[in-house]
Amino acid sequence: MTSKALKTVLPVLFLLGALPAAAEVTAIRADGRLTLTNGLIEAVIDANGDVVSFRDLRGTPTELIQNGQKLYWDANAEALGTTASPPPKKGYYRPSPADTSVELVTATAALADVKISSGPSEHFPFRAERHYVMKDGLPGLYAYVVFRHPADLPAARLWQTRFVFRTSPQVFNAWSISRNTLIRIPRAEVTQKLMDATFRLADGTVKTKYLNSVYWGDVPAYGTLSVEPGQSRGLWMIEPSPEYHNGGPIKQGQTVHDDVLLRVLQSSHFGAKSVDVQAGEAWSKVYGPFLIYANQATTPGRLWFDIDRQLAAEKAQWPYAFVSAPEYARTRGTLTGEVRLNGAAAGKSRVVLSDPGAVWSDSGKGYNYWGEVYADGQFRIEGIAPGTYALSVTGADQPNDLSGRTVTISAGAQDTGTIFWQKESHGKTLWQLGTFDRQAAEFRNGDAARGYQMFTLYPQQFPNDVDYTIGRSVAARDWNYAHWSWYMTDPAWHLRFKAAPQAGKGTLTIGIASAQPATAQAQKCEAVLGKTCAAKPAKLTDVRVALNGQEIGAIRLPKTGTAGYRGGVQDQNYNVLTFTFDASLLKAENDLTFRHADGQVFDPALIRAAESAAADDDQAPGSAAPGQVMYDAIKLDVQ
């Protein structure tokens, strides 16, 4: 039966098998809703394309959606030009029945595919096509969305798109973002809003949606759990491929918070880039599919055992045969090769495929793929959609990536041969603090940076500020992951080392994982209703670098993202600075200092809640946090 016939014959009834023994898919359209069930899960979709009921039918049927809530999709987008009316707050686009159609495009005993079409609108210059797919024998629902921007639509920007599942607090009481992580959902009374989705509770604790942020490429499954003695239940997001996320392997984002289970597909958090499409440009992209999966077991460990099994099954099926969008690549390629760094295997590095003409960490208009370079220098990347990609190599303790290459992928296997990479050298290395890996995780608190207002630990941990000696101090104990602009006794951090006085040139190489100016960034200028305004220049960090009292450089960078106040050890934007100096400045005993020129003495009165909107997006500075610089690694060479 065609989708056109489905629209004209109401109600339409598909009874395709016995329930629940055969676990075949049935679809019933009645009262403006479409109900899918396979004997394991029942999902009810309304005229807006939202899932308003998601029931686990095994045992006692249990509603997994919060009363009065739903599983919905939305986007943050904007038209890049003059519009007749002011845009909605933060560019939110949430479809309504007036601009949405719901079609059952496939209905068999094995599978039901629901297509929901929305847009475009004045402030959402895209056509969005959502799909929910139910298969027989599987306790879950697949979801994906296709964005299309035909050439006749105006220039547009997409900041974020996501699916949001409002979970039932009567059912679920814990989160799990890894096998070894089980966090009870805070239920104490909220006494104060601190910033966006961040609240102080009556028991003195703080709950924030940023606590459970992860690197999406490293966490293909996470969930909301019900944990009771002898009985556990899970509702999970399972992602067999992260190819559609923007930002590549270092893209961070949210997973679970409060009674919310998220699958964010594109976002600008941590300084990541939006998707910008020009007027006259045709663009499309498939975000997903991913699987919303429900399971039951006696313990959380057994839930995870089942998740490992299901994830392996989903990866084995990728690319999915059921995807009906023509843009989805059903045939894929595999890329192999070898990377050698100064003739040796380039271990502890990654090969990244990304949008041509862009830095891989900014990539998002197309698809991204990456693979580890193993100890023998070999790499293998599977499941690549055919096309042309920029090829980069990152890691191997190198400050700068190998870039500037492209590769065209076709169906089947192909090999790049050997990629030769030269180490960056500025002479003999006297010492190095940290590893050039784009993040400050190896330093103190780097393993706990997701916490709220991490800078409040500094006064107790470093009452005399950071004073580090090469060869004696320990990085994980004596060098903080973030150099806050608030200080205790000295706005300068000291890095002491021994060296022999010598002639020649010294080079100090500094990798910066994150930068946040010490005071609020200049106010963003926005054009509203055709009016224009002059934007003020963004404020920069101002960290003076001096060797034995003589300044050799300054770290002046704009805001790179939100790691400092959103809980992270890096932003998407990475910077490498090199300062050269006369090596005669070196002495037997040396003091290299990093001084915040605009630092403030740490005062408890400075610790206050951010304004309620202070951290709602990456344009806002987060008024309760000091400025900071996160050092990835620091290296001193002489020649």
XYZ file of C-alpha atoms in Angstrom:
639
model
C 0.000 0.000 0.000
C 1.381 3.432 -0.907
C 1.863 6.286 1.542
C -0.688 8.287 -0.475
C -3.302 5.604 0.123
C -2.444 5.597 3.803
C -3.231 9.310 3.984
C -6.595 8.976 2.299
C -7.960 5.932 4.124
C -8.496 6.548 7.852
C -8.156 4.759 10.072
C -5.653 2.433 8.391
C -5.080 -0.885 10.130
C -2.079 -3.157 9.728
C -2.389 -6.388 11.672
C 0.560 -8.388 10.482
C 0.880 -11.180 12.995
C -0.021 -12.536 16.368
C 1.018 -10.625 19.451
C 3.250 -11.196 21.326
C 4.397 -14.708 20.463
C 5.425 -14.055 16.848
C 6.926 -10.629 17.708
C 6.036 -9.389 14.235
C 5.632 -5.678 13.566
C 2.148 -4.199 13.506
C 1.150 -0.637 12.733
C -2.200 0.943 13.556
C -3.259 4.451 12.566
C -6.154 5.836 14.576
C -7.237 9.148 16.116
C -4.379 11.025 14.459
C -1.750 8.721 15.942
C 0.326 5.861 14.620
C 1.050 2.964 16.951
C 3.948 0.594 16.222
C 4.480 -2.603 18.166
C 6.414 -5.839 17.812
C 5.288 -7.589 20.973
C 8.334 -6.287 22.833
C 8.026 -2.512 22.495
C 5.074 -0.281 21.671
C 5.701 3.238 20.322
C 2.937 5.778 19.710
C 3.686 8.646 17.291
C 1.488 11.745 17.206
C 0.671 14.163 14.370
C 3.746 16.233 15.258
C 6.031 13.271 14.703
C 6.803 12.926 18.420
C 6.787 9.610 20.268
C 4.299 10.215 23.075
C 4.372 6.683 24.477
C 7.179 4.138 24.581
C 6.167 1.008 26.478
C 8.177 -2.082 27.303
C 5.649 -4.905 26.932
C 7.717 -7.666 28.525
C 6.349 -8.801 31.889
C 4.149 -6.045 33.255
C 3.843 -3.435 30.455
C 5.797 -0.350 31.598
C 5.684 3.192 30.228
C 9.256 4.512 29.884
C 8.334 8.115 28.954
C 7.619 10.602 31.722
C 3.934 11.390 32.164
C 2.947 14.234 29.836
C 6.336 14.182 28.075
C 7.662 12.533 24.919
C 10.581 11.546 22.720
C 11.059 14.474 20.350
C 13.451 15.962 17.830
C 14.508 19.593 17.518
C 17.213 21.812 16.039
C 18.953 25.125 16.627
C 19.293 26.913 13.318
C 19.071 30.342 11.738
C 18.640 32.042 8.403
C 21.771 34.004 7.474
C 20.135 37.190 6.284
C 17.312 39.602 6.903
C 14.069 38.046 8.136
C 10.635 39.583 8.529
C 10.260 38.583 12.174
C 12.641 38.118 15.115
C 14.071 34.615 15.418
C 12.988 32.312 18.271
C 15.127 32.155 21.402
C 18.451 30.476 20.622
C 17.153 29.586 17.161
C 15.082 26.648 18.380
C 13.083 24.909 15.694
C 10.476 22.514 17.017
C 8.056 21.356 14.345
C 4.315 21.674 14.657
C 1.510 19.709 12.984
C 0.961 22.683 10.672
C 4.286 22.082 8.904
C 4.635 18.325 9.511
C 3.410 15.227 7.725
C 3.609 11.697 9.139
C 3.707 8.792 6.688
C 4.045 5.057 7.150
C 6.257 4.330 4.155
C 6.991 0.661 4.878
C 4.796 -1.833 6.711
C 5.714 -5.505 6.688
C 5.822 -8.231 9.289
C 9.553 -7.582 9.599
C 9.727 -3.785 9.608
C 7.784 -0.533 9.878
C 9.321 2.736 8.686
C 7.674 6.038 9.641
C 8.765 9.175 7.755
C 8.084 12.591 9.295
C 8.681 15.621 7.079
C 9.004 19.157 8.495
C 10.176 22.569 7.317
C 11.375 24.791 5.881
C 10.292 27.892 7.749
C 11.410 31.515 7.854
C 14.027 30.839 10.533
C 14.683 27.193 9.677
C 15.810 27.128 6.021
C 16.079 23.327 5.848
C 13.850 20.418 4.967
C 14.043 17.858 7.753
C 13.010 14.249 7.279
C 12.870 12.164 10.452
C 12.478 8.419 10.503
C 11.482 5.961 13.194
C 12.011 2.324 12.273
C 10.810 -0.706 14.224
C 12.016 -4.241 13.431
C 10.609 -7.558 14.509
C 12.257 -9.290 17.449
C 14.141 -6.163 18.575
C 13.153 -4.301 21.776
C 13.908 -0.878 20.415
C 13.350 1.824 17.836
C 15.807 3.194 15.292
C 15.851 6.938 14.650
C 17.562 9.244 12.185
C 17.035 12.601 10.506
C 17.984 13.817 7.041
C 18.723 17.507 6.548
C 18.283 18.913 3.066
C 19.046 22.421 1.880
C 17.969 22.833 -1.763
C 19.722 25.527 -3.749
C 16.600 27.706 -3.768
C 16.589 28.168 0.018
C 18.392 31.115 1.679
C 21.765 30.824 3.379
C 21.460 28.901 6.621
C 23.333 27.850 9.720
C 22.775 24.719 11.784
C 24.126 24.858 15.322
C 22.631 21.776 16.883
C 20.216 18.941 16.242
C 19.203 16.192 18.639
C 16.643 13.648 19.800
C 15.422 14.046 23.391
C 13.825 11.211 25.370
C 12.103 12.424 28.557
C 12.416 9.380 30.780
C 10.023 8.363 33.552
C 11.238 9.235 37.074
C 8.856 6.578 38.394
C 10.905 3.952 36.540
C 14.518 5.121 36.319
C 16.909 6.013 39.138
C 20.445 5.870 37.690
C 22.670 6.783 34.746
C 25.414 4.736 33.156
C 27.838 6.173 30.606
C 30.308 3.293 30.836
C 30.413 -0.230 32.200
C 32.132 0.987 35.364
C 30.005 4.104 35.874
C 26.705 4.001 37.725
C 25.403 7.335 39.032
C 22.219 7.651 41.040
C 19.973 10.366 39.585
C 19.884 13.239 42.108
C 16.366 13.628 43.479
C 16.859 16.209 46.240
C 14.856 19.447 46.048
C 16.240 22.179 43.788
C 17.038 25.317 45.794
C 18.850 27.470 43.212
C 19.444 27.642 39.478
C 23.155 28.190 38.887
C 23.346 28.248 35.109
C 21.864 26.442 32.112
C 20.476 23.074 33.376
C 22.656 23.369 36.491
C 21.050 23.444 39.940
C 22.024 23.471 43.598
C 20.074 20.916 45.602
C 18.810 20.972 49.174
C 21.520 18.516 50.207
C 24.207 20.967 49.043
C 25.200 19.051 45.931
C 25.059 20.394 42.388
C 23.547 18.587 39.426
C 24.447 19.738 35.932
C 23.822 18.398 32.460
C 27.535 18.774 31.708
C 28.589 16.204 34.323
C 27.991 13.272 31.966
C 29.520 14.768 28.830
C 31.706 12.327 26.899
C 33.744 12.014 23.728
C 31.027 10.657 21.469
C 33.415 8.631 19.342
C 34.616 6.776 22.444
C 31.188 6.092 23.957
C 28.931 4.239 21.493
C 26.412 3.269 24.205
C 25.046 4.925 27.334
C 21.769 4.803 29.175
C 19.300 5.556 31.923
C 18.753 2.664 34.317
C 16.369 1.328 36.911
C 18.410 -0.481 39.543
C 16.586 -2.434 42.217
C 17.607 -5.500 44.238
C 17.630 -8.463 41.873
C 16.116 -6.529 38.990
C 17.477 -3.918 36.581
C 16.141 -2.201 33.487
C 17.897 -0.033 30.945
C 16.970 2.435 28.223
C 19.953 3.057 25.962
C 21.278 5.032 23.044
C 23.370 2.691 20.859
C 25.416 4.147 18.025
C 27.191 1.760 15.648
C 29.020 4.562 13.828
C 29.871 8.141 14.908
C 30.470 9.221 11.288
C 27.794 11.928 11.245
C 28.957 13.876 14.321
C 30.836 17.096 13.699
C 34.350 17.570 15.041
C 35.825 14.111 14.595
C 37.286 11.981 17.407
C 37.564 14.794 19.967
C 33.946 15.991 19.768
C 32.432 16.181 23.235
C 28.803 16.472 24.184
C 26.018 15.533 26.536
C 24.439 12.152 27.107
C 22.103 12.047 30.150
C 20.940 14.542 32.749
C 17.963 14.879 35.088
C 15.252 12.693 33.489
C 16.585 13.214 29.989
C 18.271 10.739 27.650
C 19.874 12.577 24.729
C 21.250 11.707 21.337
C 22.879 14.904 20.124
C 23.940 14.586 16.496
C 25.499 17.995 15.788
C 26.450 20.683 18.303
C 28.723 23.678 18.791
C 29.602 22.900 22.416
C 33.286 23.114 23.392
C 33.950 25.497 20.528
C 32.868 23.205 17.685
C 31.732 24.725 14.411
C 28.249 25.077 13.005
C 27.192 23.813 9.592
C 26.977 26.828 7.279
C 25.272 26.547 3.893
C 25.291 29.354 1.369
C 22.423 30.655 -0.753
C 22.348 28.698 -3.991
C 24.129 25.740 -2.401
C 22.501 22.319 -2.368
C 23.464 20.276 0.694
C 22.151 17.235 2.479
C 23.287 14.945 5.278
C 21.985 11.879 7.091
C 22.322 12.084 10.883
C 22.088 8.532 12.213
C 20.599 6.006 12.437
C 21.051 5.118 16.081
C 19.091 2.649 18.189
C 16.929 3.442 21.221
C 17.075 0.113 23.026
C 15.353 -1.301 26.118
C 16.614 -4.284 28.100
C 16.061 -6.064 31.391
C 18.387 -8.151 33.577
C 19.116 -8.949 37.202
C 22.048 -6.504 37.569
C 23.548 -3.484 35.769
C 26.519 -5.653 34.824
C 24.223 -8.049 32.992
C 22.533 -5.111 31.272
C 25.948 -4.064 29.997
C 26.720 -7.611 28.869
C 23.610 -7.427 26.713
C 24.583 -3.952 25.453
C 28.006 -5.218 24.351
C 26.276 -8.008 22.429
C 23.725 -5.677 20.831
C 26.348 -3.077 19.906
C 28.398 -5.758 18.145
C 25.264 -6.842 16.268
C 24.516 -3.272 15.177
C 28.074 -2.693 13.975
C 27.902 -5.894 11.969
C 24.798 -4.551 10.164
C 26.298 -1.123 9.380
C 25.529 0.393 6.933
C 21.911 -0.458 7.603
C 19.902 -1.916 4.736
C 16.620 -0.430 6.009
C 17.532 3.249 5.551
C 15.301 4.686 2.822
C 17.021 8.072 2.364
C 18.766 8.159 -1.041
C 21.671 10.146 0.426
C 22.663 7.259 2.706
C 25.646 5.311 1.378
C 24.786 1.610 1.331
C 28.124 0.557 -0.144
C 31.258 1.475 1.759
C 35.012 1.484 1.375
C 37.961 0.492 3.539
C 41.236 2.425 3.752
C 44.472 0.844 4.940
C 48.031 2.076 5.037
C 51.062 2.758 7.142
C 52.342 5.888 8.894
C 56.031 6.304 9.671
C 57.429 9.139 11.737
C 61.105 9.806 10.950
C 61.312 6.257 9.655
C 59.742 4.608 12.719
C 56.161 3.456 13.229
C 53.994 6.430 14.249
C 52.297 4.730 17.183
C 49.802 6.522 19.445
C 48.413 8.521 16.549
C 45.247 8.595 14.450
C 44.493 8.916 10.767
C 41.458 11.187 10.303
C 39.297 11.622 7.187
C 37.273 14.838 7.138
C 35.801 17.633 5.035
C 38.227 18.788 2.323
C 39.534 22.306 2.841
C 38.849 22.397 6.583
C 40.803 21.570 9.719
C 39.555 18.128 10.750
C 38.427 19.344 14.180
C 36.125 21.852 12.408
C 34.672 19.268 10.047
C 30.906 18.763 10.083
C 29.354 19.430 6.716
C 30.159 15.923 5.585
C 31.128 12.727 7.370
C 34.178 11.987 9.501
C 36.144 8.754 9.915
C 39.248 7.867 11.865
C 41.377 4.938 12.884
C 44.207 4.223 15.307
C 47.755 3.796 14.047
C 49.000 0.650 15.717
C 52.427 -0.044 17.196
C 53.666 -1.370 13.842
C 52.524 1.798 12.021
C 49.577 0.149 10.268
C 46.052 1.552 10.234
C 42.681 0.399 8.920
C 39.465 2.441 8.622
C 36.296 0.602 7.611
C 32.772 1.641 6.638
C 33.729 4.836 4.769
C 31.089 6.414 2.543
C 32.493 6.931 -0.985
C 33.795 10.451 -1.601
C 36.827 12.693 -1.349
C 38.262 13.471 2.079
C 41.083 15.427 3.628
C 43.540 12.994 5.243
C 45.327 14.052 8.417
C 47.470 12.319 11.004
C 47.320 13.554 14.571
C 49.017 12.451 17.770
C 52.383 10.679 18.223
C 53.370 13.471 20.655
C 53.663 15.924 17.757
C 52.570 19.557 18.299
C 51.269 19.888 14.742
C 49.336 17.432 12.603
C 50.336 16.014 9.272
C 47.858 17.592 6.853
C 47.427 18.785 3.276
C 46.573 15.407 1.728
C 43.333 14.190 0.166
C 42.091 10.697 -0.577
C 39.178 9.530 -2.722
C 37.287 6.547 -1.349
C 35.304 4.153 -3.512
C 33.504 0.938 -2.680
C 35.848 -1.864 -1.658
C 39.347 -1.868 -0.183
C 42.182 0.466 -1.024
C 45.595 1.224 0.428
C 47.414 4.532 0.791
C 50.811 2.891 0.960
C 53.271 4.457 3.380
C 52.691 7.966 4.676
C 55.947 9.614 5.731
C 55.790 12.142 8.558
C 58.685 14.280 9.764
C 59.081 15.112 13.436
C 58.949 18.781 14.292
C 62.389 19.717 15.609
C 63.923 22.920 16.891
C 67.191 21.389 17.979
C 68.013 19.399 21.082
C 65.137 18.944 23.530
C 66.134 19.945 27.060
C 62.808 18.882 28.609
C 59.114 18.435 27.942
C 56.160 18.740 30.314
C 53.098 16.720 29.242
C 52.296 15.018 25.960
C 51.176 16.795 22.806
C 47.753 15.171 22.520
C 45.450 18.250 22.479
C 44.281 17.805 26.077
C 45.377 18.533 29.649
C 44.169 15.213 31.048
C 47.542 14.109 32.424
C 47.724 17.020 34.875
C 46.121 17.374 38.301
C 42.309 17.204 38.230
C 42.384 16.294 34.559
C 40.670 13.037 35.430
C 37.876 14.866 37.272
C 37.411 17.962 35.136
C 33.710 17.307 34.448
C 32.851 18.567 37.919
C 31.102 21.893 38.530
C 33.266 24.973 39.258
C 36.520 23.013 39.384
C 38.443 26.213 40.054
C 37.149 26.159 43.651
C 39.562 23.280 44.382
C 42.575 25.437 43.571
C 42.918 27.321 46.909
C 43.150 24.085 48.889
C 45.358 22.212 46.432
C 47.728 25.066 45.521
C 47.797 27.562 48.434
C 51.125 28.900 47.126
C 50.183 28.527 43.464
C 51.975 26.223 41.042
C 55.738 25.889 41.455
C 56.999 22.998 39.357
C 60.553 21.657 39.028
C 61.516 19.502 36.056
C 62.901 16.167 37.220
C 61.483 16.441 40.740
C 57.811 17.437 40.524
C 55.051 15.085 39.340
C 52.750 16.290 36.554
C 49.627 14.575 37.895
C 50.128 16.177 41.313
C 52.037 19.432 40.937
C 50.755 20.996 37.691
C 47.051 21.833 37.588
C 45.076 21.022 34.428
C 43.896 24.631 34.127
C 45.859 27.825 34.815
C 43.074 29.957 36.276
C 43.357 33.734 36.194
C 42.444 33.728 39.890
C 45.502 33.098 42.045
C 46.478 32.755 45.701
C 49.785 34.576 46.239
C 51.353 34.958 42.797
C 49.627 35.349 39.406
C 52.592 33.540 37.810
C 53.114 29.809 37.642
C 56.779 28.814 37.956
C 58.429 26.078 35.920
C 62.009 25.574 37.153
C 64.743 23.595 35.420
C 68.500 23.188 35.181
C 70.473 23.947 32.032
C 73.943 24.893 30.941
C 74.504 28.456 29.688
C 74.992 28.310 25.926
C 74.942 30.238 22.673
C 72.400 29.778 19.917
C 68.618 29.924 19.799
C 66.078 28.561 22.217
C 62.551 27.601 21.171
C 59.673 27.162 23.591
C 56.743 25.235 22.083
C 53.402 25.436 23.899
C 50.268 23.503 22.989
C 47.070 25.175 24.220
C 44.139 22.811 24.756
C 41.710 25.537 25.885
C 41.688 29.298 26.373
C 39.168 31.558 28.085
C 39.838 35.306 28.510
C 39.924 36.485 32.108
C 36.864 38.714 31.835
C 33.638 38.531 29.843
C 34.034 38.434 26.105
C 32.968 41.544 24.227
C 29.222 41.659 23.679
C 28.111 39.775 20.590
C 26.676 41.989 17.907
C 23.558 40.709 16.202
C 21.601 42.090 13.285
C 17.894 42.204 14.078
C 15.154 43.151 11.618
C 17.633 44.442 9.081
C 19.509 46.716 11.471
C 23.280 46.464 11.709
C 25.691 47.158 14.539
C 29.420 47.385 14.920
C 30.874 44.381 16.742
C 33.475 45.022 19.404
C 36.670 42.993 19.175
C 36.771 39.847 21.275
C 38.875 39.962 24.407
C 42.020 37.832 24.414
C 43.848 35.932 27.090
C 46.963 37.712 28.340
C 49.502 35.309 29.796
C 53.068 36.681 29.806
C 55.823 34.122 29.410
C 59.211 35.066 30.858
C 62.539 33.291 31.263
C 64.564 34.393 34.276
C 62.585 37.614 34.451
C 62.769 38.512 30.746
C 59.574 38.259 28.736
C 59.939 36.006 25.659
C 56.325 35.887 24.531
C 52.643 36.183 25.438
C 49.679 33.845 25.076
C 47.004 35.997 23.480
C 44.113 33.898 22.259
C 40.352 34.385 21.899
C 37.924 32.092 23.648
C 38.376 28.604 22.180
C 35.286 26.993 23.718
C 33.752 26.136 27.064
C 36.014 23.521 28.679
C 36.846 25.818 31.598
C 33.294 26.164 32.903
C 31.501 23.271 31.200
C 33.796 20.556 32.500
C 36.509 19.412 30.089
C 40.239 19.209 29.469
C 40.170 20.519 25.905
C 38.153 22.478 23.371
C 37.720 21.727 19.677
C 40.046 24.606 18.847
C 43.714 23.841 19.432
C 46.618 26.257 19.240
C 50.381 25.791 19.068
C 52.605 28.728 19.966
C 56.375 28.911 19.557
C 58.526 31.542 21.238
C 62.166 31.906 20.237
C 64.808 33.601 22.366
C 68.558 34.042 22.729
C 69.819 30.880 24.424
C 72.268 32.963 26.415
C 69.315 33.713 28.717
C 69.680 30.193 30.061
C 71.475 29.719 33.378
C 72.414 26.805 35.552
C 69.164 27.356 37.490
C 66.222 28.711 35.497
C 62.749 30.034 36.276
C 60.215 30.013 33.428
C 57.059 31.878 34.443
C 53.524 32.031 33.030
C 51.822 35.135 34.420
C 48.184 36.183 33.957
C 48.568 39.915 33.333
C 44.881 40.380 34.159
C 44.791 37.960 37.094
C 42.835 38.501 40.316
C 43.564 37.408 43.862
C 41.327 34.473 44.735
C 38.432 35.773 46.829
C 35.563 33.547 48.031
C 33.219 36.409 47.185
C 34.058 35.846 43.526
C 32.528 32.360 43.647
C 28.913 32.905 42.773
C 26.306 31.370 40.582
C 26.376 32.334 36.955
C 23.507 34.372 35.646
C 20.781 31.989 34.562
C 21.608 32.499 30.882
C 25.370 32.904 31.295
C 26.321 29.535 29.869
C 23.365 28.696 27.669
C 25.524 28.623 24.566
C 29.136 28.819 23.493
C 28.910 32.550 22.860
C 28.407 33.304 26.563
C 31.390 33.466 28.918
C 29.989 31.887 32.070
C 30.270 34.725 34.566
C 31.028 32.547 37.590
C 34.276 31.184 36.174
C 37.701 32.814 36.007
C 39.635 32.941 32.784
C 42.004 30.085 32.124
C 44.576 28.527 29.851
C 44.934 24.740 29.661
C 48.426 23.710 28.637
C 48.524 20.578 26.537
C 52.325 20.291 26.647
C 55.343 22.569 26.935
C 58.724 21.767 25.347
C 62.081 23.557 25.374
C 64.585 23.044 22.531
C 67.942 24.684 21.837
C 70.071 24.790 18.727
